Short mmCIF file of N, CA and C in Angstrom, two decimals:
data_model
loop_
_atom_site.label_atom_id
_atom_site.label_comp_id
_atom_site.label_asym_id
_atom_site.label_seq_id
_atom_site.Cartn_x
_atom_site.Cartn_y
_atom_site.Cartn_z
N MET A 1075 117.26 132.18 53.25
CA MET A 1075 117.91 132.98 54.29
C MET A 1075 116.84 133.53 55.23
N ASN A 1076 117.11 133.53 56.51
CA ASN A 1076 116.13 134.07 57.45
C ASN A 1076 116.52 135.46 57.94
N LEU A 1077 115.64 136.07 58.68
CA LEU A 1077 115.86 137.44 59.14
C LEU A 1077 117.10 137.56 60.03
N GLN A 1078 117.31 136.59 60.90
CA GLN A 1078 118.49 136.63 61.78
C GLN A 1078 119.77 136.68 60.96
N GLN A 1079 119.85 135.87 59.92
CA GLN A 1079 121.04 135.87 59.07
C GLN A 1079 121.18 137.20 58.34
N ASP A 1080 120.08 137.80 57.89
CA ASP A 1080 120.13 139.11 57.23
C ASP A 1080 120.68 140.17 58.17
N ILE A 1081 120.23 140.14 59.41
CA ILE A 1081 120.68 141.13 60.39
C ILE A 1081 122.18 141.00 60.61
N GLU A 1082 122.66 139.77 60.66
CA GLU A 1082 124.09 139.54 60.87
C GLU A 1082 124.93 139.93 59.65
N LYS A 1083 124.30 140.05 58.48
CA LYS A 1083 125.03 140.37 57.24
C LYS A 1083 124.71 141.76 56.73
N ASP A 1084 124.46 142.70 57.60
CA ASP A 1084 124.29 144.11 57.26
C ASP A 1084 123.05 144.43 56.43
N LEU A 1085 121.97 143.70 56.58
CA LEU A 1085 120.68 144.02 55.96
C LEU A 1085 120.83 144.32 54.46
N THR A 1086 120.98 143.29 53.68
CA THR A 1086 121.26 143.44 52.26
C THR A 1086 120.03 143.64 51.38
N LYS A 1087 118.83 143.44 51.92
CA LYS A 1087 117.62 143.59 51.11
C LYS A 1087 117.15 145.03 51.11
N HIS A 1088 116.20 145.34 50.22
CA HIS A 1088 115.62 146.68 50.16
C HIS A 1088 114.79 146.95 51.41
N ALA A 1089 114.71 148.21 51.80
CA ALA A 1089 113.96 148.60 52.99
C ALA A 1089 112.50 148.17 52.91
N GLU A 1090 111.93 148.22 51.71
CA GLU A 1090 110.52 147.83 51.55
C GLU A 1090 110.28 146.38 51.95
N GLU A 1091 111.25 145.51 51.66
CA GLU A 1091 111.10 144.11 52.01
C GLU A 1091 111.14 143.91 53.53
N TYR A 1092 112.01 144.64 54.21
CA TYR A 1092 112.07 144.55 55.66
C TYR A 1092 110.80 145.14 56.29
N MET A 1093 110.27 146.18 55.67
CA MET A 1093 109.02 146.76 56.17
C MET A 1093 107.89 145.76 56.03
N ARG A 1094 107.85 145.02 54.94
CA ARG A 1094 106.84 143.98 54.73
C ARG A 1094 106.97 142.88 55.78
N ILE A 1095 108.21 142.48 56.06
CA ILE A 1095 108.45 141.46 57.08
C ILE A 1095 107.97 141.96 58.44
N TRP A 1096 108.29 143.21 58.76
CA TRP A 1096 107.87 143.78 60.04
C TRP A 1096 106.34 143.81 60.13
N GLU A 1097 105.67 144.22 59.07
CA GLU A 1097 104.21 144.27 59.07
C GLU A 1097 103.61 142.87 59.26
N ASP A 1098 104.22 141.86 58.63
CA ASP A 1098 103.75 140.49 58.80
C ASP A 1098 103.90 140.02 60.24
N VAL A 1099 105.04 140.31 60.84
CA VAL A 1099 105.29 139.92 62.24
C VAL A 1099 104.31 140.65 63.16
N PHE A 1100 104.14 141.94 62.93
CA PHE A 1100 103.24 142.74 63.75
C PHE A 1100 101.81 142.22 63.64
N ARG A 1101 101.35 141.91 62.43
CA ARG A 1101 100.01 141.37 62.21
C ARG A 1101 99.85 140.01 62.89
N TYR A 1102 100.90 139.19 62.83
CA TYR A 1102 100.88 137.89 63.47
C TYR A 1102 100.67 138.03 64.99
N PHE A 1103 101.40 138.95 65.61
CA PHE A 1103 101.24 139.16 67.04
C PHE A 1103 99.89 139.77 67.38
N GLN A 1104 99.36 140.63 66.52
CA GLN A 1104 98.01 141.15 66.74
C GLN A 1104 96.99 140.03 66.73
N THR A 1105 97.15 139.09 65.81
CA THR A 1105 96.24 137.95 65.71
C THR A 1105 96.33 137.10 66.97
N ILE A 1106 97.54 136.87 67.45
CA ILE A 1106 97.71 136.10 68.69
C ILE A 1106 97.03 136.81 69.86
N ARG A 1107 97.23 138.11 69.94
CA ARG A 1107 96.65 138.89 71.04
C ARG A 1107 95.12 138.84 70.99
N THR A 1108 94.57 139.00 69.81
CA THR A 1108 93.11 138.95 69.65
C THR A 1108 92.57 137.57 69.99
N SER A 1109 93.24 136.54 69.50
CA SER A 1109 92.79 135.17 69.78
C SER A 1109 92.86 134.87 71.27
N THR A 1110 93.90 135.33 71.92
CA THR A 1110 94.05 135.11 73.35
C THR A 1110 92.96 135.83 74.12
N ALA A 1111 92.67 137.06 73.74
CA ALA A 1111 91.62 137.82 74.41
C ALA A 1111 90.26 137.14 74.20
N ASP A 1112 90.00 136.68 73.00
CA ASP A 1112 88.74 135.98 72.72
C ASP A 1112 88.63 134.70 73.54
N TYR A 1113 89.71 133.95 73.61
CA TYR A 1113 89.70 132.70 74.37
C TYR A 1113 89.50 132.97 75.86
N THR A 1114 90.17 133.98 76.38
CA THR A 1114 90.03 134.34 77.79
C THR A 1114 88.58 134.74 78.08
N ALA A 1115 87.97 135.52 77.20
CA ALA A 1115 86.58 135.91 77.38
C ALA A 1115 85.67 134.69 77.35
N TYR A 1116 85.95 133.76 76.46
CA TYR A 1116 85.16 132.53 76.38
C TYR A 1116 85.27 131.72 77.67
N ILE A 1117 86.47 131.56 78.17
CA ILE A 1117 86.70 130.81 79.41
C ILE A 1117 85.96 131.49 80.57
N ASN A 1118 86.08 132.81 80.64
CA ASN A 1118 85.40 133.54 81.71
C ASN A 1118 83.88 133.39 81.62
N SER A 1119 83.34 133.39 80.41
CA SER A 1119 81.89 133.23 80.26
C SER A 1119 81.46 131.83 80.63
N GLU A 1120 82.28 130.82 80.31
CA GLU A 1120 81.97 129.44 80.71
C GLU A 1120 81.97 129.31 82.23
N GLN A 1121 82.93 129.94 82.87
CA GLN A 1121 83.00 129.88 84.34
C GLN A 1121 81.79 130.58 84.95
N THR A 1122 81.36 131.67 84.36
CA THR A 1122 80.18 132.39 84.84
C THR A 1122 78.93 131.52 84.71
N ASP A 1123 78.81 130.85 83.56
CA ASP A 1123 77.66 129.96 83.34
C ASP A 1123 77.65 128.82 84.36
N GLN A 1124 78.79 128.28 84.68
CA GLN A 1124 78.87 127.18 85.63
C GLN A 1124 78.51 127.63 87.04
N ARG A 1125 78.77 128.86 87.37
CA ARG A 1125 78.48 129.37 88.71
C ARG A 1125 76.98 129.59 88.91
N MET A 1126 76.24 129.76 87.84
CA MET A 1126 74.79 130.04 87.95
C MET A 1126 74.02 128.82 88.23
#
């Protein structure tokens, strides 16, 4: 069962389990944000090197 189905069925799991799911999703998006920022910095540094 996925989260969408749980939401449609009145959230039948314990609150702790939903909190764990939320923390996993939040951590996943933090990782994406960090990776994107790192990649953008890398691209910008490559462009700077090429301009010199």
